[in-house]
Amino acid sequence: MYDAPTAAEQALQQHDIKISSRNVQVYYGDTHAIKDVDVDIEDKTVTAFIGPSGCGKSTFLRCLNRMNDTIDVARVEGEILLDGENIYDKKVDPVQLRARVGMVFQKPNPFPKSIYDNVAYGPRIHGMAKNRADLDEIVERALRRAALWDEVKDRMSAPGTGLSGGQQQRLCIARAVATEPEVLLMDEPASALDPIATSQIEELIDELRRNYAVVIVTHSMQQAARVSQKTAFFHLGNLVEYDDTSKIFTNPEDPRTESYITGRIG
Amino acid sequence: MTDATAPAPAAPAAGGKRRSLLEVDERTRRRNAAEARFRLYGIVAISVGLLFLLLLLGSILFNGLSAFQQTFVQVPVYLDPERLDPEGNRDPEEMRGVTTFGYKPLLNEAVYEKVQSLGIETPLPEPAMAPLLSDGAATTVRSFVLENPDRLGETVEFDLLASSRVDGYFKGRVTRDSIARDRFIDAAHLDLADAMNEAGTMGKQFNLSFITGTDASDNRPEQAGMGVSMIGSFFMMLVVLILALPIGVAASIYLEEFAPQNRITDFIEVNISNLAAVPSIVFGILGLAVFIQFMHLPQSAPLVGGLVLTLMTLPTIIISTRASLKAVPPSIRDAALGVGASKMQSVFHHVLPLAMPGILTGTIIGLAQALGETAPLLLIGMVGFIASNYPDGVAAGFLDPNSAMPAQIYEWAKRADPAFYERAWGGIIVLLAFLMTMNIIAIILRRRFERRW
């Protein structure tokens, strides 16, 4: 798994910075949930956030597309730049931002509508299709990208909630990629799934890396090691260490990181 | 004795805590007994409730069903042109000059002749036939003549309403004892009625006009019907539906999804809950003060009644709508926001459709509650006495004085003649039928639209 990268892979690893955060602080009421997080997330890379429960990794993920705005007591300070623009700028409309930074949640949450309508919903509200044929194409492309097309192409009008757990999660991924986002945030996307569905999702995440910057929060260190190129370790609201995944898992610099990956804390 | 028993309790203790599962220990026995007792209390409570429900339904049906039947007299009436159209022009305007008083002798003759032709012997002279017939019978014949002036001179078969005393006699309400001091009718009439009933020319029939007809004066309970008050209730419910549903749903969506969590929101929420518990008569006096005395809307109008009932229904609708919005899982909202939907899009595309069955059920329950509400209507004068005319047109339906079903029932229950008592019960059956229909619709809607997520 940690073989020396080939030249082609090395070329693939030279990426632009997609998202960078500077001095990000998050408060939930009086609780200081995220302290001073600086991180640069690269484009076309899978970045994994790991850490024990309650360390703030999900909170930080939800800052990246301003989903924390929906929580009244949450307050974010500092800067998060998407392509150099601060997403917490007063002029930024979070709705527009979320179209560019898609999100997949922990529990599969398809809309109680047909499979087709689930995927077509984003493109519809963003006016991405001029006509039905266009929309059909977008839906098919999204479902193919989410590796779900072959399983559902004959029952597009069946309810999305009738699929199996793994299929539902892939449907949610298809729904997220249908709006052509630039970044895909995944909050423990496989934690509610069985091992087979999990491995399908992981393969899919590796595929998605070609087109998107993927940020994934996971509880499973094996998963982080399998799917990500970069890993950030959070502990008690601090970003302890952020480096290449291979480095984090073989030669961590911080003793806390080492304790966590060897199972002594967390 | 003490020696023999002393070691016995020690033995199980010494044998550790292992006791046989086949023996029930004291503690478990007590717990099981308590459980059995509680179940018994539950069954008793439910049985008492069911008993009262049965008593209620039984007495309503027992007292009210007879209102749907009415005694009619079948007689051929000779429409004498000489008396009904003295000018001879067959002009309905001129024929209006002959009032129902002009028709009455005609009817007495008709009944008397019928009696003679059937060979029934009676000591009563011809004018004494009048107490057999309702005052409304002459009206029936008169309106037939005015509508068909060309049928003058013919003999037409009529089904005429019998008077309430005769009707009561067939329903067991009036007896020979009870009429001893009755100035309207005496025993000879009842003998005659019995004979006519045997001959098949007088008898009980289903009375559609109880459901569709208008109210009638104190002297002719046999003619009174629910129709006009039903129309009044219908227009009130229309006002309530048009106002309370959009206002209530909009208010609850705002409070539930958009409003910031602060003191003002809390204050509003507490007050909405309080409003739901305010006695309805308070809304009535509020309506009287605001809508009638201050805004000068017409008294007794379904519009005002509807406005008052809207005020009363709003808290119910808001509370049930908020409950069903709350029941939509937050993951659905997250999902919509996650693909870049705005707050409003997430609410209208996803949350509202899922909450719809609950909202509709709450609305229908609120409407049903409003339909049965009487107290506020008394204060705004929605106990109009509409004896002859239905509202013509929609505007009149909203603005003309009218009554409502529960107010009509109250009105009948108040009147002296026991014949109205039966109609009040009958009115309750009609009202209950409406309420049951609405509740069934609510259940069907809930089943139909219920979705799993």
XYZ file of C-alpha atoms in Angstrom:
719
model
C 0.000 0.000 0.000
C 2.855 2.322 0.666
C 5.035 1.475 -2.342
C 7.208 4.216 -3.723
C 5.000 6.335 -5.958
C 5.547 5.989 -9.671
C 6.332 9.009 -11.819
C 2.753 9.204 -13.000
C 1.428 9.068 -9.474
C 3.887 11.687 -8.426
C 2.627 13.933 -11.192
C -0.848 13.315 -9.913
C 0.193 14.453 -6.508
C 1.253 17.902 -7.599
C -1.998 19.672 -6.954
C -3.304 23.142 -6.422
C -4.627 24.144 -3.080
C -8.418 24.027 -3.289
C -9.419 25.034 0.211
C -7.252 26.656 2.811
C -8.304 27.601 6.285
C -6.574 30.162 8.465
C -7.048 30.489 12.221
C -10.480 28.910 12.146
C -12.256 28.927 15.489
C -15.716 27.459 16.019
C -17.809 28.075 19.080
C -20.998 26.261 20.049
C -22.450 28.708 22.510
C -19.734 28.848 25.140
C -17.897 25.739 23.998
C -14.784 26.327 21.958
C -15.141 23.394 19.568
C -12.428 24.114 17.011
C -9.204 25.893 17.927
C -6.917 27.591 15.480
C -7.166 25.202 12.574
C -4.910 25.893 9.589
C -5.147 23.378 6.805
C -4.608 23.343 3.028
C -6.783 20.900 1.158
C -5.500 19.946 -2.271
C -7.556 19.577 -5.390
C -8.062 16.093 -6.857
C -6.986 14.510 -3.628
C -8.768 12.571 -0.918
C -8.146 14.191 2.434
C -9.177 12.243 5.497
C -10.023 13.788 8.859
C -9.474 11.320 11.681
C -9.631 11.589 15.424
C -11.568 10.398 18.439
C -15.273 11.171 18.867
C -16.027 14.771 19.714
C -12.653 16.008 18.470
C -14.319 18.431 16.072
C -13.586 16.773 12.753
C -17.226 16.735 11.642
C -17.708 20.267 12.912
C -14.775 21.450 10.859
C -16.076 19.570 7.807
C -19.430 21.303 8.134
C -17.623 24.646 8.218
C -16.311 24.015 4.736
C -19.737 24.429 3.145
C -21.246 26.513 5.912
C -23.708 23.829 7.022
C -23.045 25.129 10.524
C -25.045 28.191 9.575
C -28.188 26.164 10.179
C -27.264 25.794 13.853
C -28.228 28.941 15.679
C -25.619 28.785 18.426
C -22.645 27.954 16.182
C -20.204 30.771 15.458
C -17.218 30.588 13.108
C -14.199 32.882 13.178
C -11.199 33.011 10.912
C -10.955 32.524 7.171
C -11.728 29.604 4.932
C -10.649 30.246 1.352
C -12.132 28.359 -1.570
C -9.968 29.138 -4.599
C -8.688 32.168 -2.748
C -12.101 33.571 -1.829
C -13.225 33.702 1.772
C -16.428 31.685 2.045
C -17.332 33.466 5.280
C -17.283 36.827 3.551
C -20.527 38.756 4.110
C -21.160 38.847 0.363
C -21.109 35.078 0.017
C -24.493 33.405 -0.283
C -24.201 30.013 1.437
C -26.662 28.528 -1.031
C -24.361 29.332 -3.940
C -21.415 27.983 -1.991
C -23.131 24.673 -1.288
C -23.721 24.142 -4.980
C -19.915 24.171 -5.381
C -19.131 22.240 -2.219
C -21.365 19.185 -2.118
C -21.962 17.065 0.930
C -22.721 13.422 1.709
C -23.947 12.618 5.189
C -23.332 9.872 7.674
C -26.727 8.260 7.370
C -27.974 7.784 3.824
C -30.713 10.370 3.470
C -32.344 10.065 0.064
C -35.459 12.162 -0.459
C -38.651 10.108 -0.291
C -38.977 10.492 -4.055
C -37.999 8.457 -7.074
C -34.359 7.638 -7.801
C -34.491 9.918 -10.816
C -35.924 12.843 -8.870
C -33.347 12.389 -6.143
C -30.495 12.877 -8.582
C -32.284 15.444 -10.727
C -33.224 17.664 -7.797
C -29.943 19.604 -7.596
C -29.615 20.204 -11.345
C -33.270 21.256 -11.439
C -33.036 23.920 -8.755
C -29.790 25.227 -10.206
C -31.237 25.346 -13.707
C -28.491 23.162 -15.118
C -30.576 21.397 -17.724
C -32.290 23.111 -20.604
C -34.640 20.252 -21.358
C -35.621 16.775 -20.308
C -32.981 15.102 -22.486
C -30.266 17.216 -20.883
C -31.512 16.318 -17.457
C -31.634 12.618 -18.347
C -28.021 12.861 -19.415
C -26.944 14.616 -16.217
C -28.757 12.026 -14.123
C -27.178 9.154 -16.027
C -23.692 10.670 -15.754
C -24.092 11.254 -12.020
C -25.361 7.734 -11.434
C -22.520 6.270 -13.507
C -20.002 8.268 -11.489
C -21.540 6.957 -8.309
C -21.312 3.416 -9.760
C -25.027 2.957 -9.346
C -26.255 3.249 -12.911
C -26.237 -0.444 -13.767
C -28.176 -1.344 -10.662
C -30.957 1.215 -11.026
C -31.234 2.071 -14.714
C -34.344 -0.070 -15.088
C -36.178 1.363 -12.097
C -35.536 5.076 -12.154
C -39.058 5.805 -10.943
C -38.800 3.483 -7.941
C -38.519 5.298 -4.612
C -34.970 6.071 -3.533
C -35.782 4.977 -0.010
C -36.457 1.437 -1.268
C -32.779 0.803 -2.125
C -30.363 -1.017 0.165
C -28.226 1.022 2.574
C -25.138 0.969 0.368
C -27.165 1.814 -2.724
C -28.855 4.652 -0.882
C -25.492 6.093 0.074
C -24.284 5.846 -3.514
C -27.513 7.509 -4.561
C -26.692 10.347 -2.170
C -23.249 10.586 -3.720
C -24.826 10.677 -7.170
C -27.158 13.397 -5.952
C -24.178 15.369 -4.672
C -22.101 15.008 -7.839
C -25.053 15.789 -10.112
C -24.694 19.484 -9.343
C -21.074 19.345 -10.571
C -19.473 20.492 -7.331
C -15.748 21.147 -7.060
C -15.369 19.744 -3.589
C -17.154 16.778 -2.085
C -17.456 16.602 1.692
C -18.256 13.223 3.191
C -19.173 12.855 6.821
C -18.473 9.225 7.742
C -20.145 8.028 4.545
C -19.637 4.334 5.269
C -20.215 4.153 8.995
C -23.801 2.931 8.606
C -22.915 0.329 5.979
C -21.829 -3.301 5.917
C -18.275 -4.239 4.812
C -19.202 -4.991 1.193
C -21.067 -1.726 0.719
C -18.201 0.038 2.484
C -15.639 -1.307 0.055
C -17.844 -0.231 -2.856
C -18.034 3.269 -1.432
C -14.296 3.346 -0.896
C -13.617 2.332 -4.489
C -16.001 5.019 -5.528
C -14.213 7.646 -3.458
C -10.971 6.723 -5.173
C -12.700 7.200 -8.520
C -14.166 10.541 -7.525
C -10.667 11.824 -6.805
C -10.137 12.267 -10.568
C -12.658 15.082 -10.671
C -13.031 16.489 -7.211
C -11.294 17.400 -4.072
C -12.767 14.904 -1.613
C -12.734 15.473 2.120
C -13.821 12.535 4.200
C -14.375 12.258 7.901
C -13.929 8.743 9.178
C -13.710 6.855 12.404
C -11.880 3.984 10.818
C -8.141 4.466 10.519
C -7.930 1.603 8.072
C -10.381 3.397 5.872
C -8.386 6.603 6.056
C -5.248 4.688 5.147
C -6.996 2.939 2.249
C -8.691 5.860 0.550
C -6.826 9.071 1.354
C -3.639 10.682 0.207
C -3.601 13.280 2.942
C -4.671 12.816 6.534
C -5.431 15.340 9.240
C -5.565 14.192 12.838
C -7.825 16.180 15.151
C -7.753 15.978 18.903
C -9.847 18.021 21.364
C -10.574 20.658 18.742
C -6.975 21.044 17.646
C -5.483 20.002 14.357
C -2.596 17.956 15.729
C -0.968 16.789 12.581
C -1.612 17.088 8.858
C 0.549 15.312 6.323
C 0.679 12.667 3.645
C -1.338 9.662 4.721
C 1.639 7.345 4.377
C 3.648 9.552 6.682
C 0.921 9.870 9.297
C 0.440 6.132 9.497
C 4.093 5.116 9.387
C 6.040 7.906 10.909
C 3.871 10.411 12.786
C 5.624 13.379 14.294
C 3.289 14.092 17.173
C 3.143 11.616 20.069
C -0.629 12.100 20.270
C -1.026 10.998 16.675
C 1.054 7.960 17.336
C -0.949 7.108 20.438
C -4.159 7.365 18.466
C -3.161 5.304 15.470
C -1.683 2.634 17.666
C -4.884 2.546 19.679
C -3.675 3.985 22.956
C -6.077 6.940 22.968
C -9.388 7.532 21.315
C -40.714 -25.046 67.320
C -38.237 -22.278 67.067
C -35.539 -24.865 66.903
C -37.167 -26.597 64.023
C -37.804 -23.486 61.966
C -34.716 -21.499 62.729
C -32.430 -23.191 60.222
C -35.047 -23.217 57.506
C -34.755 -19.556 56.391
C -30.994 -19.860 56.640
C -30.918 -22.697 54.162
C -31.719 -20.768 50.956
C -29.386 -17.987 52.048
C -26.667 -20.467 52.647
C -27.317 -22.091 49.314
C -26.259 -18.879 47.598
C -28.677 -16.764 45.614
C -29.675 -19.597 43.401
C -33.429 -20.153 43.666
C -35.577 -22.354 41.523
C -37.093 -20.617 38.516
C -40.154 -22.777 39.014
C -41.039 -20.955 42.220
C -42.233 -17.404 42.038
C -40.791 -15.330 44.819
C -42.766 -12.853 46.883
C -41.403 -9.756 45.112
C -42.213 -11.033 41.641
C -45.654 -12.095 42.783
C -46.364 -8.582 44.050
C -45.121 -7.025 40.862
C -47.220 -9.349 38.731
C -50.257 -8.626 40.871
C -49.707 -4.887 40.462
C -49.447 -5.329 36.737
C -52.614 -7.387 36.554
C -54.424 -4.806 38.679
C -53.307 -2.004 36.405
C -54.504 -3.878 33.357
C -57.851 -4.373 35.071
C -58.129 -0.634 35.806
C -57.466 0.044 32.142
C -60.149 -2.351 30.995
C -62.635 -0.899 33.469
C -61.839 2.644 32.325
C -62.291 1.728 28.688
C -65.506 -0.152 29.402
C -66.946 2.839 31.228
C -65.971 5.068 28.315
C -67.527 2.676 25.803
C -70.662 2.403 27.894
C -71.122 6.156 27.913
C -70.445 6.320 24.185
C -73.063 3.651 23.565
C -75.540 5.424 25.828
C -74.903 8.685 23.988
C -75.203 7.201 20.515
C -78.178 5.094 21.579
C -80.107 8.017 23.004
C -79.294 10.222 20.015
C -80.495 7.593 17.583
C -83.505 6.652 19.715
C -84.656 10.263 20.069
C -83.529 11.619 16.740
C -84.227 9.019 14.082
C -87.961 9.763 14.163
C -87.219 13.296 12.919
C -86.307 11.842 9.542
C -89.826 10.472 9.175
C -92.915 12.550 8.946
C -96.610 11.787 8.695
C -98.127 12.740 5.365
C -101.733 12.721 4.161
C -102.366 11.658 0.554
C -105.389 13.461 -0.808
C -106.594 14.470 -4.242
C -107.273 18.205 -4.186
C -109.614 19.837 -6.655
C -107.941 23.132 -7.630
C -111.090 25.219 -7.900
C -110.504 28.051 -10.397
C -113.390 30.063 -8.976
C -111.731 30.426 -5.622
C -108.045 30.344 -6.533
C -108.185 32.681 -9.502
C -111.315 34.839 -9.114
C -110.262 37.145 -11.987
C -109.824 34.154 -14.318
C -106.704 35.498 -16.044
C -104.340 32.740 -14.891
C -101.947 35.544 -14.059
C -99.607 34.385 -11.234
C -99.388 38.000 -9.985
C -103.127 38.202 -9.472
C -103.249 34.680 -8.045
C -100.843 35.744 -5.322
C -103.780 37.722 -3.955
C -105.231 34.487 -2.660
C -103.342 33.743 0.556
C -102.973 30.413 2.275
C -106.169 31.245 4.149
C -107.980 31.021 0.846
C -106.583 27.565 0.285
C -107.462 26.094 3.638
C -111.203 25.473 3.032
C -110.232 23.731 -0.197
C -107.969 21.349 1.669
C -110.587 20.715 4.352
C -113.053 19.791 1.632
C -110.524 17.537 -0.050
C -109.751 15.658 3.155
C -113.431 15.418 4.067
C -114.338 14.034 0.651
C -111.500 11.534 0.850
C -112.733 10.423 4.245
C -116.285 10.071 2.907
C -115.166 8.176 -0.162
C -113.234 5.736 2.017
C -116.415 5.137 3.957
C -114.902 6.186 7.270
C -117.447 7.378 9.752
C -116.597 10.427 11.771
C -118.616 12.808 13.874
C -116.418 15.688 12.720
C -117.808 18.249 10.281
C -115.863 19.423 7.278
C -114.120 22.484 8.833
C -112.869 20.298 11.649
C -110.526 18.537 9.216
C -108.089 21.442 9.637
C -106.254 20.154 12.734
C -105.248 17.051 10.798
C -103.177 19.062 8.389
C -100.121 21.152 8.927
C -100.311 24.897 8.415
C -97.685 24.255 5.848
C -99.979 22.102 3.723
C -101.755 25.144 2.312
C -98.374 26.635 1.443
C -97.435 23.499 -0.452
C -100.585 23.612 -2.544
C -100.363 27.355 -3.084
C -96.816 27.251 -4.362
C -97.735 24.362 -6.645
C -100.596 26.410 -8.086
C -98.483 29.524 -8.532
C -95.888 27.482 -10.391
C -98.411 25.642 -12.539
C -101.334 28.058 -13.077
C -102.511 26.074 -16.102
C -103.398 23.093 -13.897
C -106.255 24.972 -12.247
C -109.513 23.098 -12.550
C -107.775 19.729 -12.336
C -107.759 17.365 -9.400
C -104.185 16.803 -8.292
C -102.886 14.171 -5.876
C -100.876 15.784 -3.046
C -98.722 14.454 -0.230
C -99.539 16.958 2.472
C -97.809 17.285 5.818
C -99.931 16.178 8.716
C -100.006 18.429 11.753
C -97.420 17.871 14.449
C -100.083 16.546 16.847
C -101.128 13.823 14.424
C -97.491 13.138 13.614
C -96.745 12.938 17.329
C -99.618 10.523 17.755
C -98.117 8.122 15.224
C -94.689 8.495 16.825
C -96.069 7.874 20.314
C -95.314 11.361 21.570
C -98.974 12.420 21.707
C -101.441 10.200 23.500
C -105.176 10.368 24.135
C -104.390 11.387 27.703
C -102.044 14.168 26.723
C -104.554 15.791 24.378
C -107.300 15.945 27.000
C -106.742 19.647 27.477
C -105.294 20.386 24.028
C -107.236 23.114 22.264
C -105.927 22.157 18.817
C -107.098 18.596 18.557
C -109.409 16.104 20.244
C -109.919 12.352 20.405
C -112.189 12.247 17.374
C -109.324 13.510 15.239
C -107.106 10.722 16.509
C -109.823 8.128 15.720
C -110.038 9.554 12.243
C -106.250 9.519 11.874
C -106.169 5.877 12.915
C -108.839 5.025 10.377
C -107.065 6.961 7.618
C -103.814 5.258 8.491
C -105.521 1.883 8.162
C -106.993 2.916 4.845
C -103.456 3.821 3.717
C -104.121 7.447 3.022
C -102.154 8.705 5.966
C -98.808 7.436 7.167
C -95.148 8.013 7.925
C -92.685 8.552 5.119
C -89.053 9.514 4.830
C -88.927 13.301 5.109
C -86.213 14.747 2.885
C -87.230 18.289 3.735
C -85.943 17.794 7.274
C -82.455 17.753 5.790
C -82.944 20.247 2.982
C -85.776 22.428 4.260
C -85.851 25.737 6.086
C -86.627 26.443 9.691
C -90.282 26.991 10.564
C -92.215 28.991 13.108
C -93.208 27.735 16.546
C -96.623 26.613 15.242
C -95.413 24.215 12.614
C -92.550 22.088 13.884
C -93.465 19.438 11.303
C -92.151 21.775 8.611
C -88.800 22.718 10.160
C -85.604 21.535 8.462
C -81.851 21.872 8.649
C -81.229 23.046 5.079
C -80.636 26.753 5.566
C -78.488 26.362 8.632
C -76.499 23.768 6.741
C -75.826 26.372 4.070
C -74.851 28.837 6.785
C -72.432 26.317 8.243
C -71.060 25.606 4.773
C -70.250 29.259 4.094
C -68.707 29.631 7.542
C -66.495 26.606 6.958
C -65.502 28.096 3.613
C -64.372 31.285 5.349
C -62.508 29.284 7.971
C -60.795 27.117 5.372
C -59.830 30.046 3.130
C -58.409 32.076 6.029
C -57.209 29.634 8.651
C -55.376 27.154 6.434
C -53.005 29.584 4.668
C -52.521 31.838 7.697
C -52.007 28.923 10.053
C -49.640 27.029 7.759
C -47.623 30.137 6.909
C -47.332 31.111 10.556
C -46.221 27.657 11.607
C -43.686 27.325 8.801
C -42.208 30.651 9.770
C -42.125 29.832 13.462
C -40.757 26.350 12.934
C -38.246 26.854 10.142
C -37.265 30.492 9.918
C -37.855 32.332 13.161
C -34.759 33.026 15.240
C -34.826 31.392 18.667
C -35.292 34.311 21.015
C -37.570 35.745 23.669
C -40.111 37.132 21.205
C -40.514 33.776 19.454
C -40.888 32.024 22.797
C -43.481 34.573 23.853
C -45.471 34.047 20.669
C -45.283 30.277 21.033
C -46.536 30.341 24.603
C -49.398 32.598 23.616
C -50.459 30.400 20.728
C -50.676 27.468 23.113
C -52.670 29.619 25.503
C -55.062 30.741 22.771
C -55.878 27.121 22.015
C -57.235 26.832 25.535
C -59.298 30.044 25.561
C -63.041 29.317 25.948
C -64.826 29.769 22.655
C -67.319 32.229 24.070
C -64.446 34.653 24.584
C -63.819 34.555 20.857
C -67.522 35.196 20.394
C -67.523 38.387 22.414
C -64.296 39.440 20.710
C -65.986 38.937 17.343
C -68.996 40.907 18.513
C -66.804 43.807 19.608
C -64.376 43.823 16.700
C -66.221 42.592 13.644
C -69.717 43.878 14.328
C -69.487 46.887 16.629
C -66.166 48.235 15.374
C -65.945 47.082 11.738
C -69.726 47.168 11.195
C -69.889 43.878 9.380
C -73.469 42.609 9.076
C -74.860 40.839 12.108
C -75.739 37.152 11.938
C -73.710 36.798 8.729
C -71.749 33.603 8.026
C -68.811 35.865 7.125
C -68.587 37.115 10.697
C -69.204 33.636 12.071
C -66.425 32.343 9.848
C -64.038 35.070 11.021
C -64.720 34.273 14.658
C -64.306 30.547 14.073
C -61.090 31.270 12.146
C -59.681 32.967 15.230
C -60.722 29.967 17.232
C -59.324 27.391 14.811
C -55.979 29.067 14.078
C -54.190 27.897 17.240
C -55.321 24.313 16.616
C -54.046 24.408 13.046
C -50.774 26.085 14.026
C -50.070 23.608 16.791
C -50.784 20.530 14.677
C -48.885 21.934 11.691
C -45.840 22.665 13.810
C -45.979 19.186 15.277
C -45.998 17.615 11.836
C -43.195 19.893 10.606
C -41.153 18.883 13.626
C -41.735 15.230 12.830
C -39.932 15.529 9.477
C -36.416 14.232 10.130
C -33.682 16.903 10.005
C -31.669 14.702 7.668
C -34.084 15.609 4.877
C -33.411 19.319 5.441
C -29.669 18.651 5.531
C -29.886 16.690 2.302
C -31.648 19.529 0.521
C -29.295 22.184 1.880
C -26.353 19.932 0.986
C -27.158 20.026 -2.710
C -27.470 23.776 -2.616
C -31.198 24.274 -2.073
C -32.168 27.470 -0.283
C -33.972 27.317 3.030
C -37.292 28.014 1.328
C -36.679 25.410 -1.377
C -35.853 22.812 1.223
C -39.048 23.620 3.095
C -41.391 23.763 0.137
C -39.890 20.932 -1.915
C -39.208 18.447 0.830
C -40.386 19.293 4.319
C -43.884 20.518 3.509
C -44.888 17.561 1.297
C -43.798 15.204 4.051
C -45.702 17.171 6.668
C -48.804 17.474 4.477
C -50.817 14.545 5.849
C -50.364 15.855 9.375
C -51.265 19.377 8.338
C -54.392 18.227 6.509
C -55.487 16.057 9.396
C -54.986 18.921 11.835
C -56.900 21.286 9.591
C -59.834 18.940 9.188
C -59.963 18.273 12.927
C -59.896 22.051 13.464
C -62.689 22.508 10.933
C -64.742 19.802 12.567
C -64.282 21.517 15.889
C -65.391 24.814 14.368
C -68.383 23.152 12.699
C -69.699 22.002 16.043
C -69.033 25.253 17.871
C -72.122 27.049 19.193
C -71.211 29.500 21.924
C -69.433 32.184 19.848
C -72.222 32.051 17.267
C -74.824 32.948 19.891
C -72.923 36.123 20.698
C -72.679 37.331 17.132
C -76.321 36.535 16.505
C -75.896 33.589 14.200
C -79.222 32.198 15.274
C -81.115 33.820 12.435
C -84.649 32.571 11.895
C -84.813 31.821 8.183
C -88.247 30.344 7.547
C -88.676 30.654 3.828
C -85.786 31.774 1.699
C -82.466 30.196 0.948
C -79.628 32.680 0.338
C -79.545 33.398 -3.385
C -76.014 33.541 -4.684
C -72.600 33.414 -3.101
C -72.473 36.998 -1.802
C -75.778 36.516 -0.027
C -74.484 33.252 1.321
C -71.672 35.116 3.051
C -73.524 38.261 4.058
C -77.217 37.454 4.618
C -78.293 36.628 8.123
C -78.234 32.933 8.657
C -77.908 30.257 11.246
C -75.540 27.358 11.682
C -76.259 23.728 12.379
C -75.333 23.679 16.074
C -77.064 27.042 16.639
C -80.161 25.670 14.908
C -80.121 22.638 17.163
C -79.831 24.894 20.195
C -82.684 27.003 18.871
C -84.963 23.984 18.460
C -84.074 22.585 21.842
C -85.177 25.892 23.347
C -88.668 25.920 21.845
C -91.741 24.897 23.810
C -93.422 22.401 21.498
C -92.080 18.890 22.230
C -92.124 18.231 18.476
C -89.058 20.482 18.229
C -87.277 18.326 20.777
C -87.287 15.444 18.327
C -85.943 17.740 15.611
C -83.097 18.877 17.835
C -82.031 15.255 18.237
C -82.412 14.715 14.516
C -80.267 17.788 13.909
C -77.589 16.299 16.101
C -77.621 13.167 13.955
C -77.079 15.304 10.841
C -74.292 17.250 12.546
C -72.612 14.062 13.744
C -72.832 12.625 10.248
C -70.923 15.661 8.960
C -68.306 15.429 11.698
C -67.844 11.724 11.114
C -67.455 12.293 7.391
C -64.806 14.910 8.034
C -62.920 12.658 10.415
C -63.073 9.798 7.950
C -61.695 12.110 5.252
C -58.883 13.048 7.632
C -58.069 9.387 8.215
C -58.169 8.608 4.506
C -55.909 11.549 3.677
C -53.448 10.492 6.347
C -53.353 6.930 5.001
C -53.105 8.055 1.396
C -50.291 10.549 1.824
C -48.370 8.870 4.559
C -44.819 8.183 3.405
C -41.963 6.459 5.021
C -38.508 7.898 5.053
